[in-house]
CSV table of C-alpha atoms in Angstrom, one decimal:
chain,number,residue,atom,x,y,z
U,717,MET,CA,18.3,-4.0,-27.9
U,718,GLY,CA,20.1,-7.2,-28.7
U,719,GLN,CA,19.3,-8.8,-25.4
U,720,ALA,CA,17.4,-12.1,-25.4
U,721,LYS,CA,14.7,-10.9,-23.1
U,722,PRO,CA,12.5,-7.7,-23.1
U,723,VAL,CA,13.4,-4.9,-20.7
U,724,LEU,CA,11.0,-2.6,-18.8
U,725,VAL,CA,11.8,1.1,-18.5
U,726,PRO,CA,9.3,2.4,-15.9
U,727,ASP,CA,8.8,5.7,-14.2
U,728,VAL,CA,6.4,7.5,-11.9
U,729,SER,CA,4.9,11.0,-12.0
U,730,GLU,CA,6.0,11.8,-8.5
U,731,ARG,CA,8.9,10.1,-6.7
U,732,ASN,CA,8.4,12.4,-3.6
U,733,ILE,CA,5.0,13.0,-2.1
U,734,GLU,CA,4.7,15.5,0.8
U,735,ILE,CA,1.9,15.3,3.3
U,736,ALA,CA,0.8,18.6,4.8
U,737,TYR,CA,-2.2,19.5,6.9
U,738,SER,CA,-4.3,20.1,3.8
U,739,PHE,CA,-3.4,16.7,2.2
U,740,THR,CA,-6.5,15.0,0.8
U,741,GLY,CA,-4.8,12.3,-1.2
U,742,ALA,CA,-2.9,12.1,-4.5
U,743,GLU,CA,-3.1,10.4,-7.9
U,744,LEU,CA,0.1,8.6,-9.0
U,745,LEU,CA,0.7,8.1,-12.7
U,746,LEU,CA,2.9,5.2,-13.5
U,747,PHE,CA,4.1,4.8,-17.1
U,748,GLY,CA,6.9,3.4,-19.1
U,749,ALA,CA,8.0,1.4,-22.2
U,750,ILE,CA,8.8,-2.2,-23.1
U,751,LEU,CA,12.0,-2.7,-25.0
U,752,TYR,CA,11.9,-5.9,-27.0
U,753,PRO,CA,14.9,-7.7,-28.5
U,754,ARG,CA,15.6,-6.3,-32.0
U,755,GLY,CA,12.9,-3.8,-31.4
U,756,GLN,CA,10.2,-6.2,-32.5
U,757,ALA,CA,7.0,-6.8,-30.4
U,758,PRO,CA,6.0,-10.4,-29.9
U,759,ASP,CA,3.7,-12.1,-32.5
U,760,PRO,CA,0.1,-11.5,-31.5
U,761,GLU,CA,-0.5,-15.2,-32.1
U,762,ASP,CA,1.7,-16.0,-29.1
U,763,GLY,CA,-0.9,-14.3,-26.9
U,764,PRO,CA,-1.2,-10.8,-25.4
U,765,ALA,CA,1.6,-9.3,-23.3
U,766,ASP,CA,0.2,-8.0,-20.0
U,767,ILE,CA,1.4,-5.4,-17.4
U,768,VAL,CA,0.9,-5.7,-13.7
U,769,ILE,CA,2.0,-2.9,-11.4
U,770,VAL,CA,2.2,-3.4,-7.6
U,771,VAL,CA,2.6,-0.3,-5.3
U,772,ARG,CA,3.6,-1.4,-1.8
U,773,GLY,CA,4.1,0.7,1.3
U,774,PRO,CA,6.5,-0.1,4.2
U,775,THR,CA,5.8,-3.1,6.3
U,776,GLN,CA,4.6,-2.8,9.9
U,777,ALA,CA,3.7,-4.9,12.9
U,778,VAL,CA,-0.1,-5.2,13.2
U,779,LEU,CA,-2.4,-6.4,16.0
U,780,VAL,CA,-5.9,-7.4,14.8
U,781,ARG,CA,-8.6,-7.8,17.4
U,782,GLU,CA,-11.9,-9.5,16.9
U,783,LYS,CA,-15.0,-7.9,18.4
U,784,GLU,CA,-17.7,-10.0,20.2
U,785,LYS,CA,-21.2,-8.8,21.3
U,786,LEU,CA,-21.9,-9.6,24.9
U,787,ALA,CA,-25.1,-8.4,26.6
U,788,GLY,CA,-25.5,-5.8,23.9
U,789,ILE,CA,-21.9,-4.5,24.3
U,790,TRP,CA,-19.1,-5.0,21.8
U,791,LEU,CA,-16.0,-6.3,23.6
U,792,ASN,CA,-12.6,-7.4,22.4
U,793,ALA,CA,-12.4,-11.2,22.0
U,794,GLU,CA,-9.6,-13.1,20.2
U,795,SER,CA,-6.6,-11.3,18.7
U,796,THR,CA,-3.7,-12.1,16.4
U,797,ARG,CA,-0.5,-10.3,15.9
U,798,TYR,CA,1.4,-10.0,12.5
U,799,ARG,CA,5.1,-9.5,12.4
U,800,SER,CA,4.9,-7.6,9.1
U,801,ALA,CA,2.1,-6.6,6.8
U,802,PRO,CA,2.2,-3.9,4.0
U,803,SER,CA,0.9,-0.6,5.2
U,804,PHE,CA,-0.3,0.1,1.7
U,805,TYR,CA,-0.9,-2.3,-1.2
U,806,ALA,CA,-2.3,-1.5,-4.6
U,807,VAL,CA,-2.4,-3.6,-7.8
U,808,ALA,CA,-3.1,-2.3,-11.3
U,809,SER,CA,-3.2,-4.7,-14.2
U,810,SER,CA,-4.2,-4.7,-17.9
U,811,ARG,CA,-6.6,-7.7,-17.4
U,812,PRO,CA,-7.9,-9.5,-14.3
U,813,ILE,CA,-4.9,-11.1,-12.7
U,814,ARG,CA,-6.5,-14.6,-12.5
U,815,ARG,CA,-6.6,-14.5,-16.4
U,816,ILE,CA,-2.9,-13.6,-16.6
U,817,VAL,CA,-1.1,-16.0,-14.2
U,818,ASP,CA,-1.9,-19.1,-12.3
U,819,GLU,CA,-2.2,-19.3,-8.5
U,820,ARG,CA,1.4,-20.5,-8.0
U,821,THR,CA,2.8,-17.5,-9.9
U,822,ARG,CA,0.5,-15.1,-8.0
U,823,ALA,CA,1.8,-16.4,-4.7
U,824,ILE,CA,5.4,-16.2,-5.7
U,825,TYR,CA,5.2,-12.6,-6.8
U,826,GLU,CA,2.3,-11.6,-4.5
U,827,LEU,CA,0.2,-10.4,-7.3
U,828,GLY,CA,-3.2,-9.6,-5.8
U,829,VAL,CA,-4.6,-8.9,-2.4
U,830,ASP,CA,-5.6,-12.6,-2.0
U,831,SER,CA,-2.0,-13.6,-2.7
U,832,LEU,CA,-0.3,-11.5,0.0
U,833,GLN,CA,2.1,-13.4,2.2
U,834,LEU,CA,1.3,-12.1,5.7
U,835,SER,CA,3.5,-13.0,8.6
U,836,PRO,CA,1.4,-14.0,11.7
U,837,ALA,CA,3.3,-14.2,15.0
U,838,SER,CA,0.7,-16.4,16.7
U,839,GLY,CA,0.3,-20.2,16.3
U,840,ALA,CA,-3.4,-20.2,15.6
U,841,VAL,CA,-5.0,-23.1,13.7
U,842,PRO,CA,-5.4,-22.6,10.0
U,843,GLU,CA,-9.1,-21.9,10.1
U,844,VAL,CA,-8.8,-19.2,12.7
U,845,GLN,CA,-5.7,-17.7,11.0
U,846,ALA,CA,-7.5,-17.5,7.7
U,847,ARG,CA,-10.4,-15.6,9.4
U,848,PHE,CA,-8.0,-13.0,10.8
U,849,ASP,CA,-6.3,-12.7,7.4
U,850,ARG,CA,-9.6,-11.9,5.8
U,851,GLY,CA,-10.4,-9.5,8.6
U,852,LEU,CA,-7.1,-7.6,8.1
U,853,VAL,CA,-7.5,-7.4,4.4
U,854,ASP,CA,-11.1,-6.3,4.7
U,855,LEU,CA,-10.2,-3.5,7.2
U,856,ARG,CA,-7.5,-2.1,5.0
U,857,THR,CA,-9.6,-2.5,1.8
U,858,ARG,CA,-12.4,-0.4,3.4
U,859,SER,CA,-10.0,2.3,4.4
U,860,GLY,CA,-8.5,2.5,0.9
U,861,LEU,CA,-5.1,1.1,1.9
U,862,PHE,CA,-5.6,-2.2,-0.1
U,863,TYR,CA,-7.2,-2.3,-3.5
U,864,GLU,CA,-7.0,-3.8,-7.0
U,865,ASP,CA,-8.0,-2.4,-10.4
U,866,SER,CA,-8.0,-5.1,-13.1
U,867,ASN,CA,-8.4,-2.6,-16.0
U,868,ALA,CA,-6.2,0.3,-14.8
U,869,VAL,CA,-3.2,-0.4,-17.1
U,870,GLU,CA,-3.5,0.9,-20.7
U,871,ILE,CA,-1.0,-0.5,-23.2
U,872,THR,CA,-0.4,1.4,-26.4
U,873,GLY,CA,1.0,-0.2,-29.5
U,874,GLY,CA,2.2,-3.1,-27.4
U,875,VAL,CA,5.1,-0.9,-26.2
U,876,LEU,CA,4.0,2.0,-24.1
U,877,TYR,CA,1.9,1.6,-20.9
U,878,ARG,CA,0.5,3.7,-18.2
U,879,ALA,CA,-1.8,3.4,-15.1
U,880,ARG,CA,-3.1,5.7,-12.4
U,881,ILE,CA,-3.2,4.7,-8.7
U,882,ASP,CA,-5.0,6.7,-6.0
U,883,ILE,CA,-3.0,7.5,-2.8
U,884,PRO,CA,-5.5,8.0,0.0
U,885,ALA,CA,-5.3,10.8,2.6
U,886,ARG,CA,-4.6,8.2,5.4
U,887,VAL,CA,-1.6,6.8,3.7
U,888,PRO,CA,1.4,6.1,6.0
U,889,VAL,CA,4.7,7.8,5.5
U,890,GLY,CA,7.9,6.0,4.5
U,891,ARG,CA,9.6,4.4,1.5
U,892,PHE,CA,7.2,2.9,-1.1
U,893,THR,CA,8.1,0.8,-4.1
U,894,ALA,CA,6.3,0.6,-7.5
U,895,GLU,CA,7.1,-2.8,-9.1
U,896,THR,CA,6.2,-3.5,-12.7
U,897,PHE,CA,5.9,-6.9,-14.3
U,898,LEU,CA,5.7,-7.9,-17.9
U,899,ILE,CA,3.8,-11.2,-18.3
U,900,GLN,CA,3.1,-13.3,-21.3
U,901,LYS,CA,1.7,-16.9,-21.5
U,902,GLY,CA,1.6,-16.9,-17.7
U,903,ARG,CA,5.3,-16.3,-17.4
U,904,VAL,CA,7.0,-13.2,-15.9
U,905,LEU,CA,9.4,-12.0,-18.7
U,906,ALA,CA,10.7,-8.8,-17.0
U,907,ALA,CA,10.4,-6.8,-13.8
U,908,ALA,CA,11.5,-3.4,-12.7
U,909,VAL,CA,11.2,-1.3,-9.5
U,910,ARG,CA,11.0,2.4,-8.8
U,911,PRO,CA,11.1,3.9,-5.3
U,912,ILE,CA,8.6,6.4,-4.1
U,913,GLU,CA,9.1,8.5,-0.9
U,914,ILE,CA,6.1,9.7,1.1
U,915,ARG,CA,6.9,12.0,3.9
U,916,LYS,CA,5.3,14.7,6.1
U,917,SER,CA,6.1,18.4,5.6
U,918,GLY,CA,5.6,21.6,7.5
U,919,LEU,CA,4.1,21.5,11.0
U,920,GLU,CA,3.3,17.8,10.7
U,921,GLN,CA,7.0,17.0,10.0
U,922,PHE,CA,8.1,19.2,12.9
U,923,VAL,CA,5.7,17.5,15.4
U,924,ALA,CA,6.6,13.9,14.1
U,925,THR,CA,10.4,14.6,14.3
U,926,SER,CA,10.1,16.2,17.8
U,927,ALA,CA,8.1,13.2,19.1
U,928,GLU,CA,10.7,10.8,17.7
U,929,ARG,CA,14.0,12.5,18.6
U,930,TYR,CA,13.0,14.3,21.8
U,931,SER,CA,10.4,12.1,23.3
U,932,VAL,CA,10.8,13.3,26.9
U,933,PRO,CA,10.7,17.1,26.3
U,934,TYR,CA,7.9,16.5,23.8
U,935,GLY,CA,5.9,14.6,26.4
U,936,LEU,CA,6.5,17.3,29.0
U,937,VAL,CA,5.4,20.0,26.6
U,938,ALA,CA,2.3,18.1,25.6
U,939,VAL,CA,1.3,17.7,29.3
U,940,ALA,CA,2.0,21.3,30.0
U,941,LEU,CA,-0.1,22.4,27.1
U,942,SER,CA,-3.0,20.1,28.2
U,943,VAL,CA,-2.9,21.6,31.7
U,944,LEU,CA,-2.7,25.1,30.3
U,945,PHE,CA,-5.7,24.6,28.0
U,946,GLY,CA,-7.6,22.9,30.7
U,947,TRP,CA,-7.0,25.7,33.2
U,948,GLY,CA,-7.9,28.3,30.5
U,949,ALA,CA,-11.2,26.5,29.7
U,950,GLY,CA,-12.0,26.4,33.4
U,951,ALA,CA,-11.3,30.1,33.9
U,952,LEU,CA,-13.5,31.0,31.0
U,953,TRP,CA,-16.3,28.8,32.3
U,954,ARG,CA,-16.2,30.4,35.8
U,955,ARG,CA,-16.2,33.9,34.3
U,956,PHE,CA,-19.1,33.4,31.9
């Protein structure tokens, strides 16, 4: 308590989320406390203390294609590949982020969808690259994998905070992180990270593990099942 800077003590309601065949999404509760030096909250005249929480999924390589309508048919046109992009990205804050920090700080800590540092692998001109960046963000926003909520964090007594973040059914598996920032007067005073593991369970886990570890037998079994089902469907069709 005698430290010169405040300390964040965060936690999450579920550190392990299992995805089964019936998984329709989950609601993640993030909460914690702010420990101030000498146990005293800052003077309200110094401005409000804000909390920003960023939940980020594992990065992955992404290929973004642009569609073009030709003679009434939509065809693939230009494309751009990204070396790494977050598979899931959600931001919850106590106020709109643009009212909390400036553009430079947003870019340093990647606070907000528009401040994500993507890693394009192509050498496209800035205008084209910006168009593909917007397209990637739009695709993942519409699928629920990218989103922001500027009023999701509730701070009680200037010390306790909590927020809820929705995990969609299409969320990828892997190691996630929930990073919490304490910000005042546009400066990040403290930060803390908690890991979250999202993994498949039951039949989904068995199929995924088999495909990864035993790719050749898995492929042979898949082909054999396809042939068997096809033969069975044909036999039923001829009989009836």
